[in-house]
Coordinates of C-alpha atoms in Angstrom, one line a residue:
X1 CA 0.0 0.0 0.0
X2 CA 1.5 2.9 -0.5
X3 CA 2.2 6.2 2.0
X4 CA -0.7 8.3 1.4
X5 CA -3.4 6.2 1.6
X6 CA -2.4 4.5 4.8
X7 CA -1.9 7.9 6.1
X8 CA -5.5 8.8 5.2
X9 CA -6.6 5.3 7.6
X10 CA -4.2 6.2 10.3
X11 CA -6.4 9.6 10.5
X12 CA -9.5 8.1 9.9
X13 CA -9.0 5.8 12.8
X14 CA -7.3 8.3 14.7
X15 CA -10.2 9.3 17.3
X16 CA -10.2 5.8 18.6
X17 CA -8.1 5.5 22.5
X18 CA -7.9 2.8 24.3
X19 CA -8.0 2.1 27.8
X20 CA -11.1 3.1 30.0
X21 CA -12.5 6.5 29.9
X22 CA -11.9 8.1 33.8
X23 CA -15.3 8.2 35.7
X24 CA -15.5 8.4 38.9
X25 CA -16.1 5.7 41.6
X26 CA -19.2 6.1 43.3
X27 CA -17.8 6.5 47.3
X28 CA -19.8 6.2 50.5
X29 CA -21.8 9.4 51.5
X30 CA -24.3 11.4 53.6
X31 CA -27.0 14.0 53.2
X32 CA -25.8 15.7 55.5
X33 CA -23.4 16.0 59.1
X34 CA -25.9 14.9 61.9
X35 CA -23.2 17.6 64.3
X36 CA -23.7 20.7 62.1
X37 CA -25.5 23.5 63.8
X38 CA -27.3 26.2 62.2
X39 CA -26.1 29.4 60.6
X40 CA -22.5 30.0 60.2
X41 CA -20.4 31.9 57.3
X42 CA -18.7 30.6 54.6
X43 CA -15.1 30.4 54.4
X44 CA -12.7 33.1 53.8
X45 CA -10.6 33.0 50.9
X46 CA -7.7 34.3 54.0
X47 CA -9.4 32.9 56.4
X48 CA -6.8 33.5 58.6
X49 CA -8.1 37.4 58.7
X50 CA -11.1 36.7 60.5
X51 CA -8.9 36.5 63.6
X52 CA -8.6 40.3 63.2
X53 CA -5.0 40.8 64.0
X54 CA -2.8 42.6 61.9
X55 CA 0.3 40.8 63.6
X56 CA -1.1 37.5 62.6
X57 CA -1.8 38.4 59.3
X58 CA 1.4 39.3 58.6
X59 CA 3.0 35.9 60.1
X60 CA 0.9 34.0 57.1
X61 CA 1.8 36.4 54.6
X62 CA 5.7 35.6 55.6
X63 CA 5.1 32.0 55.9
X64 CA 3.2 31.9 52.7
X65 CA 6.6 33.5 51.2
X66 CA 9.0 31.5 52.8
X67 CA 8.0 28.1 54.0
X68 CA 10.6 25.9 52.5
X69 CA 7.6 22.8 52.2
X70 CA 5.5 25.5 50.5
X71 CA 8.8 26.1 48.0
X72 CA 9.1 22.5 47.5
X73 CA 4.8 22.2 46.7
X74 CA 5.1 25.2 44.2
X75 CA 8.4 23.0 42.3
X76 CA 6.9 20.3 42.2
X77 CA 3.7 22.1 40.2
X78 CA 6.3 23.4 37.9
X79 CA 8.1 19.7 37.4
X80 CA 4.1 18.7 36.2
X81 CA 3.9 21.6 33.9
X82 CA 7.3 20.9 32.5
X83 CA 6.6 17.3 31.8
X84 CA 3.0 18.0 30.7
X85 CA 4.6 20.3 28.2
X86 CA 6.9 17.8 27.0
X87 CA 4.4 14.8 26.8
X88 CA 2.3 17.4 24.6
X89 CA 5.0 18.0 22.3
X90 CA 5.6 14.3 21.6
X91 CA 1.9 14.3 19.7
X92 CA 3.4 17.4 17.6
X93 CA 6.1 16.9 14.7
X94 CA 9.9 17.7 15.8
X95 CA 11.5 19.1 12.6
X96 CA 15.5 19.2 12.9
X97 CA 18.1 20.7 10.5
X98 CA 21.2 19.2 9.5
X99 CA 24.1 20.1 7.9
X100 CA 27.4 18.2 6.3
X101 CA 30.1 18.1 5.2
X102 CA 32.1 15.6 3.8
X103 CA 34.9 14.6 2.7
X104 CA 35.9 10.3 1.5
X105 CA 39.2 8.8 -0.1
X106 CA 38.7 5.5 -1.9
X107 CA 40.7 2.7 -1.9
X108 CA 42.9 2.2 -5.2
X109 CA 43.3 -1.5 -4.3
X110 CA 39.4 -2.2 -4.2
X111 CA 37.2 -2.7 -7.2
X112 CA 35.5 0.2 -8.2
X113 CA 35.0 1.4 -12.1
X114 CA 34.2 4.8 -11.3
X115 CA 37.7 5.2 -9.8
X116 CA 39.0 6.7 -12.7
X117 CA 36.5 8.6 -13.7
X118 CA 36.0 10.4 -10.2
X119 CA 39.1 10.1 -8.6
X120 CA 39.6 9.0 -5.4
X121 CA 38.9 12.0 -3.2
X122 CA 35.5 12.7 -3.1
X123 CA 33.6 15.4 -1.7
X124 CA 30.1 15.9 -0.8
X125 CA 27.6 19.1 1.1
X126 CA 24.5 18.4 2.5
X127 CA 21.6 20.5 4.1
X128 CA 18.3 19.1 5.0
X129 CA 15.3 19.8 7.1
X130 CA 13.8 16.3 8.5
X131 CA 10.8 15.1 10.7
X132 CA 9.4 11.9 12.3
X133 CA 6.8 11.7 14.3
X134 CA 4.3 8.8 15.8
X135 CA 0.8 9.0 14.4
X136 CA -1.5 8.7 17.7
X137 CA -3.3 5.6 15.9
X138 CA -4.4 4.2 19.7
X139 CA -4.1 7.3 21.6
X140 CA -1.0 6.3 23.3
X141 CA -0.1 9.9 23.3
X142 CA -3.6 11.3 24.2
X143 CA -3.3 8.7 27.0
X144 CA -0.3 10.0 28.0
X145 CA -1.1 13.5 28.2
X146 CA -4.2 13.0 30.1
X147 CA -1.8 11.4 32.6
X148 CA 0.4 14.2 32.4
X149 CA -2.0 16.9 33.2
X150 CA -4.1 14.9 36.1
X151 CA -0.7 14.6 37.7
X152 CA -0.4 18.4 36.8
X153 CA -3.5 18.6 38.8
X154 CA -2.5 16.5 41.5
X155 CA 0.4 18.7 42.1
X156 CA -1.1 21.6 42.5
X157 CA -3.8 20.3 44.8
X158 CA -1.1 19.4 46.6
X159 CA 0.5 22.7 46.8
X160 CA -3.4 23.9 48.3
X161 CA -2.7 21.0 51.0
X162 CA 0.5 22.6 52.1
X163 CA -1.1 26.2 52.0
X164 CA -3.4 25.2 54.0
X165 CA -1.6 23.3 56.5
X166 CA 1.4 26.2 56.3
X167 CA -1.5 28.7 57.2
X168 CA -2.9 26.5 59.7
X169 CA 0.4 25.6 61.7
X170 CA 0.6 29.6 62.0
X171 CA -2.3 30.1 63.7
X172 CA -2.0 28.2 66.0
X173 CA 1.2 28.5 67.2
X174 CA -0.2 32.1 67.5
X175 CA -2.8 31.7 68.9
X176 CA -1.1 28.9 71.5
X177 CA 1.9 32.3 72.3
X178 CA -1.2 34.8 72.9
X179 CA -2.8 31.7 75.2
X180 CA 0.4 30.9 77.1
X181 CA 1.1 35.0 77.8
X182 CA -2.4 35.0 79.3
X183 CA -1.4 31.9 81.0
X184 CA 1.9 33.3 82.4
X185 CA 0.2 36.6 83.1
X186 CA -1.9 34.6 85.7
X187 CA 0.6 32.5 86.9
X188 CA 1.9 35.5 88.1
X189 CA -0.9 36.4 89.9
X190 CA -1.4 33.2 91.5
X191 CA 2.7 32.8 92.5
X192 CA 1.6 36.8 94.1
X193 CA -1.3 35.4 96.2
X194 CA 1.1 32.4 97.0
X195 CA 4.0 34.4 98.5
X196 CA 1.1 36.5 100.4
X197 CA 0.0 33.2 101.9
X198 CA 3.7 31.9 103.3
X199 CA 4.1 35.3 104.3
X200 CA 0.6 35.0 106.1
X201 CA 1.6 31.8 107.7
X202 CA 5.0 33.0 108.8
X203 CA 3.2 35.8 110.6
X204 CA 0.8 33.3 112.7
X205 CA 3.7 31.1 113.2
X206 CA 5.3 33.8 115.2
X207 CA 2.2 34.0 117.6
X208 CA 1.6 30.4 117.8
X209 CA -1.6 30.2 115.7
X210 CA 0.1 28.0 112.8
X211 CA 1.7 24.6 113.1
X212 CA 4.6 23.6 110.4
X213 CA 2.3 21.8 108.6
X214 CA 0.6 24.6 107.5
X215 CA 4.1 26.2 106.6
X216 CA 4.8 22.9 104.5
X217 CA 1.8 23.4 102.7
X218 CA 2.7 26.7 101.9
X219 CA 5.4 26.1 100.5
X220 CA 4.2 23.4 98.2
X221 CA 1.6 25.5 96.7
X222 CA 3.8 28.5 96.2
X223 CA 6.3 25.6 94.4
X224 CA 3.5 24.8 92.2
X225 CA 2.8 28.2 91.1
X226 CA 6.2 28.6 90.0
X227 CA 6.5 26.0 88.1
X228 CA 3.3 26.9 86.5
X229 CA 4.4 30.2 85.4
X230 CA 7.7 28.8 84.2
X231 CA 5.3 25.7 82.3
X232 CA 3.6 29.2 80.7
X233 CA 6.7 30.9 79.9
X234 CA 8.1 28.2 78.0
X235 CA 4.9 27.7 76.1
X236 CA 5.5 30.9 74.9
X237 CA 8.7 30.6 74.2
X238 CA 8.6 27.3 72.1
X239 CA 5.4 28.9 70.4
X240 CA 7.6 32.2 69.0
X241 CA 10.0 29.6 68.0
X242 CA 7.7 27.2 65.9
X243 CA 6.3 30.6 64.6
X244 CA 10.3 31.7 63.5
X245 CA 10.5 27.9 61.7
X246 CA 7.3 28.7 59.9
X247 CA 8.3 32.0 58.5
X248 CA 11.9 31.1 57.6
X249 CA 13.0 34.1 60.5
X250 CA 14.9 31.9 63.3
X251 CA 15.9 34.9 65.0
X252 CA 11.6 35.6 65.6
X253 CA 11.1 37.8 68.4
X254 CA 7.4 38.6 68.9
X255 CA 6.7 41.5 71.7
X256 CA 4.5 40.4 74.4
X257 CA 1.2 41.6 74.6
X258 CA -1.1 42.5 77.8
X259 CA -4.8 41.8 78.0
X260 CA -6.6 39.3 76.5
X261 CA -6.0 36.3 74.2
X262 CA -6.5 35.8 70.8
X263 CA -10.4 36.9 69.5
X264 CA -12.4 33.7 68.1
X265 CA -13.8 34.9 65.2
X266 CA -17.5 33.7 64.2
X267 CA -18.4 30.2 63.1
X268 CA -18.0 28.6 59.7
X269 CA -20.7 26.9 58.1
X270 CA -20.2 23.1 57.4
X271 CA -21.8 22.9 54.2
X272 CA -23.5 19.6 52.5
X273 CA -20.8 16.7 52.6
X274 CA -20.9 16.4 49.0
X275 CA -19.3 19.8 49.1
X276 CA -15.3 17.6 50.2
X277 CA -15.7 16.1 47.0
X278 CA -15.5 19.7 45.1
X279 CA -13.2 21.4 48.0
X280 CA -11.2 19.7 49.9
X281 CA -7.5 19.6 48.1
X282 CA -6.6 16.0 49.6
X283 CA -9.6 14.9 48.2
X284 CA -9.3 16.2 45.0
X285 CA -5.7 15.0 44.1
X286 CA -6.3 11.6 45.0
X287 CA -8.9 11.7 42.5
X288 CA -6.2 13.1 40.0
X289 CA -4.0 10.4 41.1
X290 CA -6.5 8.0 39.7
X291 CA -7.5 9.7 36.4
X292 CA -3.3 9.3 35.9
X293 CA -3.4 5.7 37.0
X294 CA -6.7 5.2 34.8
X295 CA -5.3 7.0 31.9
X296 CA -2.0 4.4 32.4
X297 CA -4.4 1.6 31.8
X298 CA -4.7 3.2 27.7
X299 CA -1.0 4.2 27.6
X300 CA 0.3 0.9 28.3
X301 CA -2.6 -1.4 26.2
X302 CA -1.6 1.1 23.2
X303 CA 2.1 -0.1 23.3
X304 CA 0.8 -3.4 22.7
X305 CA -0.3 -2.6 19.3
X306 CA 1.6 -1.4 15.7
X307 CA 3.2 1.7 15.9
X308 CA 2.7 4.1 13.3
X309 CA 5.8 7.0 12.7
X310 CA 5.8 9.3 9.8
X311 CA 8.9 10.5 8.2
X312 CA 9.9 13.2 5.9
X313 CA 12.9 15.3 4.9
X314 CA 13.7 17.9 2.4
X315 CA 16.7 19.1 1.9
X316 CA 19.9 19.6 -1.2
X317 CA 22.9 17.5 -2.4
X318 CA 25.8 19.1 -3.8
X319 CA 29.8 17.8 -3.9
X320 CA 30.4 21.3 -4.0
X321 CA 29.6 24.4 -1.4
X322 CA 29.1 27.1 -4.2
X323 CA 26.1 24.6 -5.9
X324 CA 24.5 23.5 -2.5
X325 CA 21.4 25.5 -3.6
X326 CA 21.2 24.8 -7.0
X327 CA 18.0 23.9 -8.8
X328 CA 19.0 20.3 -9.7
X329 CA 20.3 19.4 -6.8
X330 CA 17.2 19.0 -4.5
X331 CA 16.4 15.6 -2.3
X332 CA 13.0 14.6 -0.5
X333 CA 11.8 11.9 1.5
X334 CA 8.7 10.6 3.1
X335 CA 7.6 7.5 4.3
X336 CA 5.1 5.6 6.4
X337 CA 6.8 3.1 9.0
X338 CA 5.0 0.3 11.6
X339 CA 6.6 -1.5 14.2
X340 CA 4.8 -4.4 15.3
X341 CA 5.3 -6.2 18.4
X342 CA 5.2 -10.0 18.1
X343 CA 6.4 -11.9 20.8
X344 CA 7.4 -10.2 24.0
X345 CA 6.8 -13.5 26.6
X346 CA 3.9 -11.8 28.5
X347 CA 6.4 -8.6 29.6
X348 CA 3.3 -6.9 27.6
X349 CA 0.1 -8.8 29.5
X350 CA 2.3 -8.0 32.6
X351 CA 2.0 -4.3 32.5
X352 CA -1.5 -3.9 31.6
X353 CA -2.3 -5.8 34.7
X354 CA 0.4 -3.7 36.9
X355 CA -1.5 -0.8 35.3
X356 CA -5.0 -2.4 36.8
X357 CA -3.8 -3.0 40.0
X358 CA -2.1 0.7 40.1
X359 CA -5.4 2.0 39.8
X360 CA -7.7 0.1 41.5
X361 CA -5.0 0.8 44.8
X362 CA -6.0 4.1 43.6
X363 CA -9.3 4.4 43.7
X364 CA -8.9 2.4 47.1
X365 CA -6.7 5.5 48.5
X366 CA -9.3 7.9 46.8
X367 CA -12.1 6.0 48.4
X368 CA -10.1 6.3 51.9
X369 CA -9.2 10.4 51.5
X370 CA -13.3 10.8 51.3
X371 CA -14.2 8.7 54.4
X372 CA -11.1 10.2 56.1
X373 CA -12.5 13.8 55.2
X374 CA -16.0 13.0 56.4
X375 CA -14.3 12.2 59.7
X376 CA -12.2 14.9 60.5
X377 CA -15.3 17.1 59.2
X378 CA -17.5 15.5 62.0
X379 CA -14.6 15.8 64.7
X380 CA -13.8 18.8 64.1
X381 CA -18.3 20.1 64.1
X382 CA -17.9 18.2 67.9
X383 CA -14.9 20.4 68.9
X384 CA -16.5 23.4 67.6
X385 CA -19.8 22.9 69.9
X386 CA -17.8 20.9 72.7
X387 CA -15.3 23.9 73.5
X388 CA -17.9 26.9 73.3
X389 CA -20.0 25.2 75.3
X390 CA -16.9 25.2 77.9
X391 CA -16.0 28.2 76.6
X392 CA -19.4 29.8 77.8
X393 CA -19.1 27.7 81.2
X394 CA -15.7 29.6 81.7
X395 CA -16.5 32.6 81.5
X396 CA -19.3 32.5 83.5
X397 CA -16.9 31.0 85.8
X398 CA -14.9 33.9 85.0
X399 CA -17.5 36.8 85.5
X400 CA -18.5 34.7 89.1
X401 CA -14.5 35.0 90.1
X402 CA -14.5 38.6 89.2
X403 CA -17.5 38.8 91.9
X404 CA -16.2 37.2 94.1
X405 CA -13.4 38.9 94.5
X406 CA -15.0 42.4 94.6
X407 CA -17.3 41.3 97.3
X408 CA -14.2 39.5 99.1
X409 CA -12.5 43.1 98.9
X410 CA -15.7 44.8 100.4
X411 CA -15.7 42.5 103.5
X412 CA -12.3 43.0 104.3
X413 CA -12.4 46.7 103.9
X414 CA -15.7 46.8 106.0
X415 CA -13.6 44.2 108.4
X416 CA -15.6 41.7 108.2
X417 CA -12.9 38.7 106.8
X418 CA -9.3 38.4 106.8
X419 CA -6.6 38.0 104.6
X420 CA -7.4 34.6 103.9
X421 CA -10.2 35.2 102.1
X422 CA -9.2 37.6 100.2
X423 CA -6.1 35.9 98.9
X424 CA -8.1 32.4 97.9
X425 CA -10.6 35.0 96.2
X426 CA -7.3 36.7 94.2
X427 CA -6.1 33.3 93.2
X428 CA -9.5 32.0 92.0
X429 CA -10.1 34.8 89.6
X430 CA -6.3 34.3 88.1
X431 CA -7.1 30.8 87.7
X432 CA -10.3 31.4 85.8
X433 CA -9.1 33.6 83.4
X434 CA -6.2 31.1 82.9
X435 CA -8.8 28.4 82.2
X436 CA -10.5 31.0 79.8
X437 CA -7.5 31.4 77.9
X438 CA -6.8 27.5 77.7
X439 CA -10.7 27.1 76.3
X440 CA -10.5 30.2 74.0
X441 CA -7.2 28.7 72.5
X442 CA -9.4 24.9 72.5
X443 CA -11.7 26.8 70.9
X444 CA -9.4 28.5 67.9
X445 CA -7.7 24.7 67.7
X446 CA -11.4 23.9 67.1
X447 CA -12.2 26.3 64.4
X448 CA -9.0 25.7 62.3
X449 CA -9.1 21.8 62.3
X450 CA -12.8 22.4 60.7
X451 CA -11.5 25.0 57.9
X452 CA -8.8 23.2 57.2
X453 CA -11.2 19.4 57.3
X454 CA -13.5 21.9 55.0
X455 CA -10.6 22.5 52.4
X456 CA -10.3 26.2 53.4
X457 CA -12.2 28.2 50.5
X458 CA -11.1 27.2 46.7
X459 CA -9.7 30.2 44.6
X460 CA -12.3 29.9 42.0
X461 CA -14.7 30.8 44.3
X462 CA -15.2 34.9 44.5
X463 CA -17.4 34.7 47.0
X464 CA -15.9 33.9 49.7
X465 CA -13.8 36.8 50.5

């Protein structure tokens, strides 16, 4: 047959890949999460600015610009795009120039009847333009590339799931520094109210109305405040250091700040659970690690069938320089070439079944990441209403301390209790806002785990500013 006509078949029967088309497997669901409350906003594209804290804010944007796992994500997005560029390329015809010049001395002893005639040195200048290129008869290539850009996918879903755990890691330890300042604030206060005490007990030692075990027990409880303010302070510390590892600064000095903890902004609303499957970046690139393993599936069959290649040159002839171009001196090519394979001892068989298994473990790990995320959805809804309901119980306790200690103030400055009193009062309201500050910090651990089980909010979505 000759060239033209199989290359009108090869394009007629071009359209046709094989392998399976990518659909995708139908995973275990709900309607909806029996935990989710009512109400609640959506998610922030920077979430992290509902905190409303400039300081913070700035942390992320750092850590967003130098996290060296964020770095890595973002190469690895480029590698994909490099190598879905190049298996692209392979489906388009490479055309490369040549140019030579040569120069042969034949033999006088060997049989040649030209010898004469030509002499023996001969010379000859070539310049050509050439192509070969494999027609896509099976969709090998097409198979290929659709590998190439789910894995394109896949990377850059996995540059989200570092974002988002980068971004994540940040506020935390942030809000864990502002928690443990708080803390050490009322250690402070407590270790104050514990001195008072021994110095209390030293007094009624000295007129016989205190025994040594109540100077022994004294003591312990003033140790025990110490060592909670120093538990405090090196919360604090480790927290400004994690936050200097996060944002590539080692040397991270964050000023302390007096008052109150870190704000917890208002809820976030769960959505429908069918929402992880569109959201959450995990999610989504195992799915595109299984439209690359499916697409492997046609890649691999294809090889098992005749390869077409197309090949063509045009180009001159000359034995000398100064008539390279001349009009009679002109060469061309093109041909049609197959390569079938005919016996490989089952290496072939082999791979399309290593190709199966590949992607059924596949859409086994894909069916995993959507059960996993419907978990750590639901744990995160119970922490978000298990801590502010403690949340709400300590700051009542709170607001009850702060009571108690003004009334406790009144009595001894109408002389109606002593010391004692006053001091246990002092110490109970440093303690609950101590436990106010561990909640409130429970409570922002709470709300981050469920943005960041939610998928955070995907860029294509406007909305959620």
């Amino acid at each position: 047959m000759k060239p033209f006509p199989l290359l009108l078949v090869a394009g007629l029967l071009a359209g046709c890949a094989l392998g399976p088309d990518y659909q995708r497997p139908a995973t275990p669901t709900a309607e909806a999460y029996p935990e989710a409350g009512q109400g609640g906003v959506a998610v922030r594209a920077e979430w992290w600015k509902s905190f409303d804290d400039p300081e913070l804010d700035a942390l992320v944007a750092r850590a967003f610009a130098a996290n060296t796992d964020l770095r890595v994500a973002v190469a690895r997005v480029a590698e994909a795009g490099a190598v879905l560029g190049e298996v692209e390329g392979a489906a388009l015809p490479q055309v490369d120039a040549t140019v030579t010049s040569q120069q042969i001395k034949i033999s006088e002893g060997g049989f040649n009847p030209n010898l004469a005639l030509n002499g023996r040195v001969r010379t000859n200048q070539r310049a050509a333009l050439s192509t070969a290129f494999e027609l896509d008869f099976w969709g090998r290539l097409r198979r290929a590339e659709e590998g190439a850009r789910a894995q394109l996918l896949q990377a850059e879903e996995g540059r989200r799931v570092v974002g988002l755990a980068v971004g994540a890691s940040v506020v935390r330890a942030y809000a864990w520094l502002r928690a443990a300042e708080v803390r050490a604030a009322a250690a402070t206060e407590i270790l104050a109210a514990r001195e008072a005490e021994v110095a209390l007990v030293a007094r009624r030692i000295r007129v016989g109305a205190a025994g040594p075990a109540e100077v022994a027990a004294a003591e312990v409880f003033r140790a025990e405040a110490v060592a909670r303010r120093a538990s405090a302070r090196r919360a604090r510390a480790q927290a400004e250091h994690l936050l200097g590892a996060l944002t590539g600064q080692p040397a991270l000095v964050i000023a302390p700040r007096a008052g109150d903890a870190l704000r917890v902004p208002a809820p976030v609303a769960a959505g429908l659970p069918s929402d992880l499957l569109r959201h959450r970046p995990d999610v989504l690139a195992a799915e595109q690690a299984l439209v690359a393993a499916n697409a492997r599936i046609g890649f691999v069959k294809a090889s098992r069938f005749p390869t077409f290649s197309l090949t063509a040159a045009l180009g001159t002839e000359s034995p000398d320089l100064e008539s390279l171009f001349g009009p009679r001196n002109s060469t061309s090519a093109l041909g049609l070439g197959m390569q079938l394979p005919l016996f490989d001892a089952g290496r072939g068989a082999a791979r399309v079944d290593a190709a199966v298994a590949v992607r059924n473990q596949a859409a086994a790990a894909y069916e995993q990441s959507v059960l996993n995320a419907f978990r750590e959805v639901r744990d995160a809804l119970v922490d978000v209403r298990e801590t502010a309901a403690a949340a709400s119980a300590a700051e009542r306790r709170a607001r009850a301390a702060r009571e108690a200690f003004r009334v406790a103030e009144a009595r001894q400055g109408a002389g109606q209790a002593g010391p004692s009193e006053l001091l246990v009062a002092r110490r109970d309201q440093a303690e609950s806002l101590a436990a106010v500050a561990e909640v409130r910090l429970e409570r922002i651990t709470a709300q981050v785990d469920l943005i960041r089980a939610l998928g955070g909010a995907r860029p294509d979505e406007p909305g959620k500013r």
